[in-house]
Structures are given as C-alpha cells and as structure tokens.
Short mmCIF file of C-alpha atoms in Angstrom, two decimals:
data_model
loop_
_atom_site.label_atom_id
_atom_site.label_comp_id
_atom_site.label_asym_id
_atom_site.label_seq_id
_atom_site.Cartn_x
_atom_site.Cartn_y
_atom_site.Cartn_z
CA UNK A 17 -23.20 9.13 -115.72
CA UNK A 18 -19.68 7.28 -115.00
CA UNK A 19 -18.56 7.98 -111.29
CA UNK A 20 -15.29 7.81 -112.39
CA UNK A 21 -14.56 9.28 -115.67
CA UNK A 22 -13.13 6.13 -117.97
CA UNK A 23 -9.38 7.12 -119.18
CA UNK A 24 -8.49 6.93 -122.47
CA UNK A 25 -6.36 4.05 -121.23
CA UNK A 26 -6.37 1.96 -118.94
CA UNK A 27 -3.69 2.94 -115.84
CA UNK A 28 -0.07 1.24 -116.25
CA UNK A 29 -0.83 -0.73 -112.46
CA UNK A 30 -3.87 -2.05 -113.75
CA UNK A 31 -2.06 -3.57 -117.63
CA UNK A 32 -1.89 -6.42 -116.90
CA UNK A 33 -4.91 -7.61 -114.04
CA UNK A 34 -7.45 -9.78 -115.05
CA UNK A 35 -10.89 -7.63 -115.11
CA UNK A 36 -14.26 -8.20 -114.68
CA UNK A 37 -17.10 -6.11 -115.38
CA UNK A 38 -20.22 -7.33 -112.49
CA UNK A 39 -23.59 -5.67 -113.48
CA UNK A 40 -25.79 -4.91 -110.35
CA UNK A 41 -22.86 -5.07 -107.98
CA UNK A 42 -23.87 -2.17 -105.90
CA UNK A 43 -25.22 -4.19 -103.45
CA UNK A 44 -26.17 -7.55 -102.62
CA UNK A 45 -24.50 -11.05 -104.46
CA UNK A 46 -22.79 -8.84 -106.78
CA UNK A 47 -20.76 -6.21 -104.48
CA UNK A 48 -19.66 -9.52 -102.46
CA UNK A 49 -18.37 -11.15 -105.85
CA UNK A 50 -16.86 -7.61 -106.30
CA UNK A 51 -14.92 -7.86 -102.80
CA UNK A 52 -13.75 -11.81 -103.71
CA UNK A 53 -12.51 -10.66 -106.87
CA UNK A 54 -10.99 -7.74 -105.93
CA UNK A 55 -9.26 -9.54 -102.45
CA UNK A 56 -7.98 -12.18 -105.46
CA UNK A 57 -6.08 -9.07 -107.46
CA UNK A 58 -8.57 -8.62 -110.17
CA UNK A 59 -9.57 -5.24 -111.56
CA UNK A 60 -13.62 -4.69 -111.48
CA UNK A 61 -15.39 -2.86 -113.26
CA UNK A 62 -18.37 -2.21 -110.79
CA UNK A 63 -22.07 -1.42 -112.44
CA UNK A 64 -25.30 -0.19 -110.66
CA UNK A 65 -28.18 2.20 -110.91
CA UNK A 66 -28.00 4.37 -107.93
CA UNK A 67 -25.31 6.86 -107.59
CA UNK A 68 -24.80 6.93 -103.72
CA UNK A 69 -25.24 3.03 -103.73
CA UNK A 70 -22.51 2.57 -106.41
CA UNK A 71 -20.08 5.06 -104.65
CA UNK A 72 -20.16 3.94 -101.45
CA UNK A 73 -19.29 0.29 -103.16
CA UNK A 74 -16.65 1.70 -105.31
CA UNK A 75 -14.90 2.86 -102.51
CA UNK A 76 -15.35 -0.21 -100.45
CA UNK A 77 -13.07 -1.84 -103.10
CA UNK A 78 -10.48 0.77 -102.28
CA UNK A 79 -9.99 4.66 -103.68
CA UNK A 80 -6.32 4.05 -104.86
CA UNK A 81 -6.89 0.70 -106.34
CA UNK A 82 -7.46 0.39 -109.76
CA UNK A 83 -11.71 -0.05 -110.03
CA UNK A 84 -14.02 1.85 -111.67
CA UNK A 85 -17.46 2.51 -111.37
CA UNK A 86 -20.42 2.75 -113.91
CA UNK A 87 -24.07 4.12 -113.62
CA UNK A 88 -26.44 2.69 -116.11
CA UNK A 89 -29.81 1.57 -116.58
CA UNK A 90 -30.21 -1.62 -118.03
CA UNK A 91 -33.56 -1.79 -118.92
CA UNK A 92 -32.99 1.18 -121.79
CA UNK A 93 -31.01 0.41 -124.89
CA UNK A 94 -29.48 3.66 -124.61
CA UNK A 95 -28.02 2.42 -121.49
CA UNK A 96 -27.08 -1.00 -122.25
CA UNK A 97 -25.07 0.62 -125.11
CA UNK A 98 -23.21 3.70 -123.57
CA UNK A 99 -22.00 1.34 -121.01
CA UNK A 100 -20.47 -1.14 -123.30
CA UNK A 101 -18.93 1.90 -125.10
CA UNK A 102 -17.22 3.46 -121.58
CA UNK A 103 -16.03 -0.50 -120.65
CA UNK A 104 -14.58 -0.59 -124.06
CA UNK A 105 -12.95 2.99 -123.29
CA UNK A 106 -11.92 2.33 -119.69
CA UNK A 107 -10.25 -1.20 -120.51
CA UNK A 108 -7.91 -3.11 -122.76
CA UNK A 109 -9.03 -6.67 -121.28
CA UNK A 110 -11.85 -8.09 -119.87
CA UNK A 111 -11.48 -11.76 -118.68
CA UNK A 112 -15.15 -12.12 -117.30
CA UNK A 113 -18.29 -10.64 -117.73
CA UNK A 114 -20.49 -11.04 -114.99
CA UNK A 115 -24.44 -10.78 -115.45
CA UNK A 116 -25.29 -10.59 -111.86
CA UNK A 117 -28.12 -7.61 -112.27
CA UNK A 118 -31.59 -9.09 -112.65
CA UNK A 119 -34.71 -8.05 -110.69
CA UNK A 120 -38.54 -9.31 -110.27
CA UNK A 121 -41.25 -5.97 -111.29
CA UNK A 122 -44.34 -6.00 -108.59
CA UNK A 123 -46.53 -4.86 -111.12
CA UNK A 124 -46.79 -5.10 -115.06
CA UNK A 125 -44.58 -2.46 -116.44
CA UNK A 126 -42.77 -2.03 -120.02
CA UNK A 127 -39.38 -1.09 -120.06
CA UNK A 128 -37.19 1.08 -122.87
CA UNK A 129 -36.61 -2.33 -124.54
CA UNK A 130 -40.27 -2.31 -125.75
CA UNK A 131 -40.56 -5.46 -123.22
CA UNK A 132 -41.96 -6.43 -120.31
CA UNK A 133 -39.16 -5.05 -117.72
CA UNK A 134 -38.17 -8.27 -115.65
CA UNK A 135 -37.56 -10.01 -119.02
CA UNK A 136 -35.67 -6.69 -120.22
CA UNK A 137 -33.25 -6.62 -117.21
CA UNK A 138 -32.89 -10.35 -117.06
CA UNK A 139 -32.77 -11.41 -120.54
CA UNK A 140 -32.77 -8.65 -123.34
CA UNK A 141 -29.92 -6.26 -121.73
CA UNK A 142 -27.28 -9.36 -121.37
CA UNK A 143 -27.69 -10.60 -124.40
CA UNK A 144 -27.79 -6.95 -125.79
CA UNK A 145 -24.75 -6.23 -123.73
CA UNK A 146 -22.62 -9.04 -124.15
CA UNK A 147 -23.30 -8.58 -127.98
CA UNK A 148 -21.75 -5.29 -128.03
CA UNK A 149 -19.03 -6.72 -125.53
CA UNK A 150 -18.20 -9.53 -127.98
CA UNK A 151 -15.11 -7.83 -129.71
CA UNK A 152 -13.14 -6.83 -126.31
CA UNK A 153 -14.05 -10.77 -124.90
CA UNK A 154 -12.65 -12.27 -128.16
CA UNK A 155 -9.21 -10.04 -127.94
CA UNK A 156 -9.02 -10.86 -124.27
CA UNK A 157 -9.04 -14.33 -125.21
CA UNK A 158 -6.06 -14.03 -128.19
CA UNK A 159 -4.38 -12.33 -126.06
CA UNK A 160 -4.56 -13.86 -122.56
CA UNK A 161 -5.63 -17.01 -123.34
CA UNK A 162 -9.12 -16.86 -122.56
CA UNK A 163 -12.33 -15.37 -121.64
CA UNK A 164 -15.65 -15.95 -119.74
CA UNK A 165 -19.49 -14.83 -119.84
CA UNK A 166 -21.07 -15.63 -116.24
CA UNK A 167 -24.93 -15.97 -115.82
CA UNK A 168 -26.30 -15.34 -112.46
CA UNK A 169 -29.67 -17.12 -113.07
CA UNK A 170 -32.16 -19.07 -110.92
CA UNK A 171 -33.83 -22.50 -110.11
CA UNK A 172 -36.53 -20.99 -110.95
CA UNK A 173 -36.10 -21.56 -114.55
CA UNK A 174 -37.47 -24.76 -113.89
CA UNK A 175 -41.19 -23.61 -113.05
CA UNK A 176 -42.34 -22.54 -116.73
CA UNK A 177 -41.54 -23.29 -120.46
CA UNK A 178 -41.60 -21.70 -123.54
CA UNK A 179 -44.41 -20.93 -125.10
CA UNK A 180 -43.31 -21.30 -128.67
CA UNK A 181 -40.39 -22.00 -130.67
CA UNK A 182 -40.90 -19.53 -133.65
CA UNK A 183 -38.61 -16.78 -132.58
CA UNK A 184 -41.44 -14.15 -134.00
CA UNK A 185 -44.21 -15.70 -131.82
CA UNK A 186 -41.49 -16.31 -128.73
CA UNK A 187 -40.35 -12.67 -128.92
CA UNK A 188 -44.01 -11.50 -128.81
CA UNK A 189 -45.08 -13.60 -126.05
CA UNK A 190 -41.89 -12.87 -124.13
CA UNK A 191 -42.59 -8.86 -124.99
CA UNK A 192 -45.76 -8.46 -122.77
CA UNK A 193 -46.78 -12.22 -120.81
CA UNK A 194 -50.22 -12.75 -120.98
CA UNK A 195 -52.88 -10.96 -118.42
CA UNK A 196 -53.00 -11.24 -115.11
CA UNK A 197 -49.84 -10.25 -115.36
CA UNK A 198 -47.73 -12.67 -111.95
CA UNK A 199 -44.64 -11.59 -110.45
CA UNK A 200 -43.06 -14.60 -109.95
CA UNK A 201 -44.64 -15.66 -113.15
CA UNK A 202 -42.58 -13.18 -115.35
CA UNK A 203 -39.50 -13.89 -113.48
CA UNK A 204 -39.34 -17.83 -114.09
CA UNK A 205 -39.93 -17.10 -117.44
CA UNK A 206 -37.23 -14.42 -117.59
CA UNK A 207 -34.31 -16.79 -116.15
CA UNK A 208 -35.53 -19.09 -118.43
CA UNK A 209 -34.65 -17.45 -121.42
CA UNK A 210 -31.30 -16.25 -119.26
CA UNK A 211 -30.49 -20.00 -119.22
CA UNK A 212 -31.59 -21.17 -123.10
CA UNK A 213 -29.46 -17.94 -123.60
CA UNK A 214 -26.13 -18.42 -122.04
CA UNK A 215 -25.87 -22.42 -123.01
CA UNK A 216 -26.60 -21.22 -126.80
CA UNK A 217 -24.07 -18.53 -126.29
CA UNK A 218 -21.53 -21.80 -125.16
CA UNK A 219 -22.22 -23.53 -128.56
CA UNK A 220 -21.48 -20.35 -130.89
CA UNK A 221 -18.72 -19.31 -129.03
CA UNK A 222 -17.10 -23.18 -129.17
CA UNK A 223 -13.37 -22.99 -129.88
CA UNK A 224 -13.06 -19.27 -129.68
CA UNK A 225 -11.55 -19.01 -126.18
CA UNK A 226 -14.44 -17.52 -124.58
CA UNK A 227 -16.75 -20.09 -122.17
CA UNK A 228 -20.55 -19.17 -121.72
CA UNK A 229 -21.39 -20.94 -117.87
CA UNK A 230 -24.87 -19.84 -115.94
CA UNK A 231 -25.45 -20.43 -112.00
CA UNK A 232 -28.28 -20.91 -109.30
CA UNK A 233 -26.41 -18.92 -106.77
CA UNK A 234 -28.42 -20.50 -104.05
CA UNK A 235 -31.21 -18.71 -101.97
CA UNK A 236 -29.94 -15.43 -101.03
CA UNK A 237 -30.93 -12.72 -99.13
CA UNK A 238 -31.66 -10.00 -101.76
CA UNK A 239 -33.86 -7.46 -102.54
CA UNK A 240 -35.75 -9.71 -104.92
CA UNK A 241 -38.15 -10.17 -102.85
CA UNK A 242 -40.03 -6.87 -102.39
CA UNK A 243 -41.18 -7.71 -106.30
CA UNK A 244 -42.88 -10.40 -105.66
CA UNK A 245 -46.31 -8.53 -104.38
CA UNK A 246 -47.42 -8.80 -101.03
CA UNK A 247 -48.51 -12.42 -100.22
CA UNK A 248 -45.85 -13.90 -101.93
CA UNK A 249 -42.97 -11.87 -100.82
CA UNK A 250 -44.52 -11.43 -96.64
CA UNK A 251 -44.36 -15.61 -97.49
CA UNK A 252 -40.68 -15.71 -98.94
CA UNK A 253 -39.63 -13.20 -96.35
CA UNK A 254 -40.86 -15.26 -93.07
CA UNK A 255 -38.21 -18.21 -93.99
CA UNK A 256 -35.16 -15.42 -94.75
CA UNK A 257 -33.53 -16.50 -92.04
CA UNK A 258 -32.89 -20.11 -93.55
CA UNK A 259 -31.41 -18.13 -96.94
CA UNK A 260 -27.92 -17.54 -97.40
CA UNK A 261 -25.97 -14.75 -97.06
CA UNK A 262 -24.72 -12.76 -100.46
CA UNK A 263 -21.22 -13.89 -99.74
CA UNK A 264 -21.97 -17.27 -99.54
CA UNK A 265 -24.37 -16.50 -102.96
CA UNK A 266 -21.23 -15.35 -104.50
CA UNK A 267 -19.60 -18.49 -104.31
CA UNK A 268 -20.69 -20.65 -107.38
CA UNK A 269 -20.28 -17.12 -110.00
CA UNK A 270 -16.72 -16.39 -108.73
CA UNK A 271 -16.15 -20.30 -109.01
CA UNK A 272 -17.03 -19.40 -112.99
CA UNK A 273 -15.23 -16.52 -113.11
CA UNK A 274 -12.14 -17.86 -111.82
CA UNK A 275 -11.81 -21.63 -111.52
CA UNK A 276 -9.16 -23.09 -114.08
CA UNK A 277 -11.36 -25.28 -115.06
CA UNK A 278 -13.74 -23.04 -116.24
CA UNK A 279 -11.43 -21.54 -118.75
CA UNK A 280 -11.98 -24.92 -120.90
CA UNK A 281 -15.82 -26.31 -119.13
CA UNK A 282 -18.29 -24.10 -121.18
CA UNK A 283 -22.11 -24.56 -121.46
CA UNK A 284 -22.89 -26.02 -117.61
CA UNK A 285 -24.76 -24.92 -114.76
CA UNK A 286 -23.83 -24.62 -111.38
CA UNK A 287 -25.82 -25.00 -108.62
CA UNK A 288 -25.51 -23.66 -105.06
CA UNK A 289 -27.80 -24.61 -101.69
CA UNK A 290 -27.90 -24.26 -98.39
CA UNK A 291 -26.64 -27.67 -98.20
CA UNK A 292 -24.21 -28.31 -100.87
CA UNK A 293 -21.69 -26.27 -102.27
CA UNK A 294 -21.21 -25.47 -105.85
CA UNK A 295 -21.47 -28.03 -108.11
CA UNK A 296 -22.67 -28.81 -111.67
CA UNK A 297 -26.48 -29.74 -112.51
CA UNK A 298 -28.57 -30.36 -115.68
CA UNK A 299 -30.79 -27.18 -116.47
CA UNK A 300 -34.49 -27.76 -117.20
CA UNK A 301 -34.97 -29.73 -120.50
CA UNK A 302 -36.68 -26.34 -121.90
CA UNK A 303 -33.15 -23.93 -121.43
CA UNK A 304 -30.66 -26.76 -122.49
CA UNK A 305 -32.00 -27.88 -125.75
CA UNK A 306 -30.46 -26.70 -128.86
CA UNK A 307 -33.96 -25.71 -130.77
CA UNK A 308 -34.71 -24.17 -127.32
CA UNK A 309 -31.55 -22.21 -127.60
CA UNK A 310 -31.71 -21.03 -130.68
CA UNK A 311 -35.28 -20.11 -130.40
CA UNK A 312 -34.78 -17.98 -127.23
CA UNK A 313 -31.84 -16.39 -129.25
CA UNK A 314 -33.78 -15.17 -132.05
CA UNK A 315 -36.23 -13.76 -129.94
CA UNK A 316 -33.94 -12.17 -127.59
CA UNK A 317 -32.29 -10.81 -130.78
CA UNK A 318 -35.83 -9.42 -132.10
CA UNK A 319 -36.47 -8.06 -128.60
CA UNK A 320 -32.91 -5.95 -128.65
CA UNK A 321 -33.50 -4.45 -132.09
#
C-alpha cells in the first residue's frame, strides 16, 4: 500500500523539481542518497518494503516537503507493476531512476518472478520496472532536456560469467543456479546481469535523452551481509569497521544522478573505495560486451514475462 496516497497530480510546489524515484531507500545507501537529493531541492519518490521503516524515512525528508512514499515488493510482478503505475500517477517528471534495492537470499528461495529471488530483486524487477517506466523517462527528457537510469551494482560482478549466450538457455540457468545453491554465488551472478543490463540499456536508449550509468558504490555497511550464511557473513562482518559508511556509499549514484556530465556520459561505470573517490572503471569483459548485453537482455526479458 502507498503511505501517502499519490494525487492525481502532482502538487503546484513540486511542478517544476527534478524527481527521482530511489528503490530500497528505507534504509541504508539509499535513504542517504534520499537525504543528498532532497538537501539539493529534488523531489523523491522514496520506495521500500517495510511500512514503519519507510515512514519513519519519509518523514526524515520532511512532512511538508513535497516526497512521497511507496510500499512495494519487488520480487512480485504484481508489485513491480502497481508501483510503476502510482509513480506514473503521483508525477509528471522523473529525471532519475535510481535502482538502489538489491539484496543477497541466505538460502535458495524462488521469488513471484518464477526466479531465483536475489536475481529477481537485482536483475528481473529493474529491468521489469524501468520497462514500464520507459514512457514517463522519455517525456522527462523532451521536456526537460534529459533523463537518467542509475544502477547501484557491485564489484562483485567481476567473480562469475555467464553461462551461456542463448537468451533461452541464459534465462533458465539464471531462473534457478545450479545445486548447492551459494549465497555469494547467486549474488555475483545477479549484479552481473545488473551490469550487462544497464550498459545494453545505454546503447538502445543512444540519442533519446535518457543515459543508462551503473556504480560500485564502494564497501558499505549494509544489511547485505546477514545473506551471506554464517561463515561468510561472521567473516565479512569482522572487517566492518574498515567499510564505509552509507553516506559516503551514496556518493558515486548521486554523482550519476546529478553530475552535468552525466546528462550526456551514458554506458560507464563508476567506481567508489575506501581510497579513491568516484571515478570511472571498465566493467568485467562479461557485462560490457555487446553479445553479452544483448544476451542478458533477452533473458531478463524471458524472466519478466
């Protein structure tokens, strides 16, 4: 259900605001992306699963300001789609959309998708999402002169490869992963296909005014790890203290969301560590090649139905 029920247009204050929509920013990378975009006089649109989580953040942002708040589950299609139908109801514009919600499942489970859920969250929903999104990006960019699809991937799309490039066979071994099924395992190969994803996105959207841009948002203190089963995550959790903090994770997305230059740059990857600050990299050979990308987009497009 919407915490705040969408208007049937969008209030006269907020007409003319740049807005973003951030999935998963309840908490975490995303709320702190929320409060730079906010503090920088953009309208968000603020997205989570849990009610008192996403309350409390809408009304960090400020009851009289002009944000809304959405409840959905992303790893149903039902959910997916009613919230692109209440952004397209609550807004006239949206200059960014933000895939910040991901996740990392500690044990083999099939989502709503039909898919194994970390690839369904990761993978399936943004494309699914940003599919149904398309129309409102492309008016947003006649309009105002252009548009932008963020990617809050990982690194970690560098650990695995694709298994095949038929789309029928890649959308089938991206459905259920093999057995045993591996935490960590699933979610390489998830922001893998996040990454092939968004830089395919970049080439079909060339010359339409809306940039496709993904991001390694550096190390961050999340939640991710409690997915990651018990050795692995008591592992990842000793060094937390060396990770950084979700506002300093926020930097290289709101750099793609709002950096001039990323009105025009389209198809990169940013990376962010604790020792450098955003910058572009070359993704893994597997996400940046365009059989790669169209392969993972077929599947992805099987996968969403």
């Amino acid at each position: 259900m919407d915490l705040a029920p969408a208007p049937t247009a969008p209030p006269a204050d907020a007409d003319d605001r740049p807005t973003a929509l951030v999935t998963g920013s309840n908490g975490g990378i995303g709320l702190a992306l929320a409060h730079d975009l906010a503090d920088a006089g953009w309208r968000v649109l603020l997205h989570g699963r849990d009610p008192d989580k996403l309350g409390r953040a809408r009304a960090a942002l400020g009851v009289g300001g002009p944000h809304e708040a959405f409840r959905a589950d992303l790893a149903s299609p039902d959910g997916t789609r009613d919230l692109a139908a209440r952004v397209i109801a609550a807004t006239h514009r949206l200059d960014a959309l933000v895939h910040n919600a991901g996740g990392l499942m500690s044990e083999r489970r099939t989502s709503e998708w039909g898919a194994e859920q970390t690839l369904s969250v990761n993978a399936v929903a943004p494309f699914a999402l940003t599919e149904a999104l398309r129309p409102l990006l492309a008016s947003t960019a006649s309009v105002h002169g252009g548009a932008r699809v963020v990617t809050v991937a990982s690194e970690a799309h560098r650990f695995t490869w694709l298994p095949s490039t038929d789309p029928a066979a890649l959308a089938e071994a991206l459905r259920q992963p093999a057995r045993p099924y591996v935490p960590v395992v699933a979610y390489f190969r998830a922001k893998l296909a996040a990454v092939a994803w968004t830089l395919e996105l970049a080439r079909r959207l060339e010359g339409s005014g809306v940039t496709a841009n993904a991001c390694h948002p550096g190390l961050v203190r999340t939640a991710v790890f409690d997915g990651m089963g018990p050795v692995i995550g008591s592992a990842a959790k000793l060094f937390s203290f060396l990770y950084l903090s979700p506002e300093t994770g926020a930097e290289a997305p709101f750099r793609l969301a709002t950096a001039p230059a990323y009105g025009e740059r389209t198809g990169r990857y940013v990376v962010r560590s604790v020792l450098t600050q955003p910058h572009e990299a070359t993704p893994a050979t597997a996400a940046r090649t365009p059989e790669a990308g169209a392969a993972v987009w077929d599947a992805l497009a099987r996968l969403a139905g």
